[in-house]
Amino acid sequence: MPTLLFILIPLVLVTSISGQDSQRYICSATGYYRYEDSQCRKYYMCYKIPYANTEIWYKTFYTCPSSLIFNPTSSMCESTAFCIDSICLGRTYGETMADPNALNKDMPVTYVQCIGTVKLYPEIRTCPVLPVATYFKCQSYYSSVRNQCVC
C-alpha cells in the first residue's frame, strides 16, 4: 500500500534585521516568537546549537502563508488569531491588557505588556504560579479588572 509523506517547508526566510530592531530579537529561550510586522505573519524560531564547549543561540525567520497570521500565544500560524501588532498604540510603557489570543478567555494565564524605548511594542507574558500556603500553589490568571495576575 502506498504511503504519503508530508514535509513542511517554510515559505519565506527573512535573512536579516538591522539597527535597533536587532536588539529586540535576541534569543534567550528556545521557542517561536512574533516578529513585528503590520500583517502579523512574520515570526522567528530560537534554538541553541553546541559549539566548542559552549552553546550558541541561533534564530531562523519565517512567514506564515498569506491566509494565516502568527499567534504568539500558541506559537502557530492560525486563521482565527488576533493581530496584536498595533495593540500598544496610545498606551504607556509597562501598561498591561488581556491577551486577545488567550486560550481560556475566562481565566487567561497570558496577557500583553507594552514595552520598548523608542516605540512601544507588545510582548506576551505568562502569569506565574504563586504559593498560596505551605503546600499549595495557584496558577494565577490575568484579571482585566485589576490589570494584574491574581489567584
Coordinates of C-alpha atoms in Angstrom, one line a residue:
M1 CA 0.0 0.0 0.0
P2 CA 1.5 3.4 -0.9
T3 CA 2.4 5.8 1.9
L4 CA 2.0 9.6 1.7
L5 CA 4.8 11.7 3.3
F6 CA 4.2 15.4 4.0
I7 CA 7.1 17.7 4.5
L8 CA 6.5 21.2 5.8
I9 CA 9.0 23.8 4.4
P10 CA 8.9 27.5 5.5
L11 CA 7.6 29.6 2.6
V12 CA 9.8 32.6 3.2
L13 CA 13.0 33.0 5.1
V14 CA 13.8 36.5 6.3
T15 CA 17.5 36.9 6.1
S16 CA 18.4 39.9 8.3
I17 CA 17.4 42.6 10.7
S18 CA 19.2 45.8 11.4
G19 CA 19.8 48.6 13.8
Q20 CA 17.8 49.0 17.0
D21 CA 15.4 46.2 16.0
S22 CA 18.1 43.6 16.2
Q23 CA 18.3 44.2 20.0
R24 CA 14.6 43.2 20.3
Y25 CA 15.1 39.9 18.6
I26 CA 17.8 38.4 20.9
C27 CA 17.2 34.8 21.8
S28 CA 17.2 33.7 25.4
A29 CA 14.9 30.7 25.3
T30 CA 14.0 28.0 22.8
G31 CA 10.7 28.6 21.0
Y32 CA 8.8 30.6 18.4
Y33 CA 8.4 34.3 18.7
R34 CA 6.5 37.1 17.0
Y35 CA 8.4 39.5 14.7
E36 CA 6.9 43.0 14.5
D37 CA 5.1 43.3 11.2
S38 CA 1.8 45.0 10.4
Q39 CA 0.3 41.9 8.9
C40 CA 1.4 39.7 11.8
R41 CA 2.6 37.0 9.5
K42 CA 6.4 37.0 10.4
Y43 CA 7.9 35.1 13.3
Y44 CA 11.2 33.5 14.3
M45 CA 12.4 30.4 16.0
C46 CA 15.2 30.5 18.6
Y47 CA 17.3 27.4 19.3
K48 CA 20.8 26.5 20.7
I49 CA 23.5 24.5 19.0
P50 CA 26.5 23.1 20.8
Y51 CA 29.7 24.7 19.6
A52 CA 33.3 24.3 21.0
N53 CA 32.4 23.5 24.7
T54 CA 29.6 26.1 24.7
E55 CA 26.2 26.7 23.1
I56 CA 25.4 29.4 20.5
W57 CA 21.9 30.8 20.0
Y58 CA 20.6 30.8 16.5
K59 CA 17.4 32.2 15.1
T60 CA 15.6 31.4 11.9
F61 CA 12.9 33.8 10.5
Y62 CA 9.7 32.6 8.8
T63 CA 6.5 34.0 7.3
C64 CA 3.0 32.4 7.6
P65 CA 1.1 31.6 4.4
S66 CA -1.0 34.5 3.2
S67 CA -4.3 33.3 4.7
L68 CA -2.8 32.9 8.2
I69 CA -1.3 35.1 10.9
F70 CA 1.2 34.2 13.6
N71 CA -0.4 33.7 17.0
P72 CA 2.3 34.5 19.6
T73 CA 0.3 32.8 22.4
S74 CA 0.0 29.4 20.7
S75 CA 3.2 29.9 18.6
M76 CA 1.4 28.8 15.5
C77 CA 0.1 30.2 12.2
E78 CA -3.7 30.4 12.5
S79 CA -6.7 31.8 10.6
T80 CA -8.5 33.0 13.7
A81 CA -5.7 34.7 15.7
F82 CA -5.9 38.4 16.6
C83 CA -3.1 40.5 15.2
I84 CA -1.6 42.4 18.2
D85 CA 0.9 44.5 16.2
S86 CA -0.8 47.8 16.9
I87 CA -2.3 47.0 20.3
C88 CA 0.1 49.3 22.2
L89 CA -0.8 52.4 20.1
G90 CA -1.8 55.2 22.6
R91 CA -0.7 53.1 25.6
T92 CA 2.0 53.8 28.1
Y93 CA 5.2 51.9 28.9
G94 CA 4.6 48.9 31.0
E95 CA 0.8 49.0 30.6
T96 CA -0.8 45.6 30.5
M97 CA -4.0 44.3 29.0
A98 CA -5.8 40.9 28.4
D99 CA -4.3 38.7 25.7
P100 CA -6.9 38.6 22.9
N101 CA -5.4 35.2 21.9
A102 CA -5.6 33.7 25.3
L103 CA -6.6 30.0 25.2
N104 CA -9.0 30.4 28.2
K105 CA -10.9 33.7 27.9
D106 CA -12.5 33.4 31.4
M107 CA -9.2 32.9 33.3
P108 CA -6.3 33.7 30.9
V109 CA -2.8 32.8 32.1
T110 CA -1.3 35.1 29.4
Y111 CA -1.5 38.9 29.0
V112 CA 0.1 41.6 26.8
Q113 CA 2.6 44.1 28.1
C114 CA 3.7 47.2 26.2
I115 CA 7.5 47.6 26.3
G116 CA 10.2 49.4 24.3
T117 CA 12.2 52.6 24.4
V118 CA 11.7 54.4 21.1
K119 CA 8.4 52.7 20.1
L120 CA 6.1 50.6 22.3
Y121 CA 5.5 47.1 21.1
P122 CA 3.5 44.2 22.6
E123 CA 5.1 41.2 24.5
I124 CA 3.1 38.2 25.6
R125 CA 3.7 37.5 29.3
T126 CA 2.6 34.5 31.4
C127 CA 1.1 34.8 34.9
P128 CA 3.2 32.9 37.5
V129 CA 2.4 30.0 39.7
L130 CA 2.0 31.6 43.1
P131 CA 2.4 30.0 46.6
V132 CA -0.9 30.1 48.5
A133 CA 0.1 28.2 51.6
T134 CA 3.0 26.0 52.6
Y135 CA 1.9 23.1 50.5
F136 CA -0.3 24.7 47.9
K137 CA 0.3 26.7 44.7
C138 CA -2.1 28.6 42.5
Q139 CA -1.8 29.1 38.7
S140 CA -2.6 32.8 38.6
Y141 CA -4.6 34.3 35.8
Y142 CA -4.8 37.8 34.3
S143 CA -7.6 40.0 35.7
S144 CA -8.7 42.7 33.3
V145 CA -10.5 44.5 36.2
R146 CA -7.3 44.7 38.3
N147 CA -4.8 44.7 35.4
Q148 CA -2.6 42.2 37.1
C149 CA -2.2 38.4 37.7
V150 CA -4.4 37.1 40.6
C151 CA -5.2 33.8 42.2

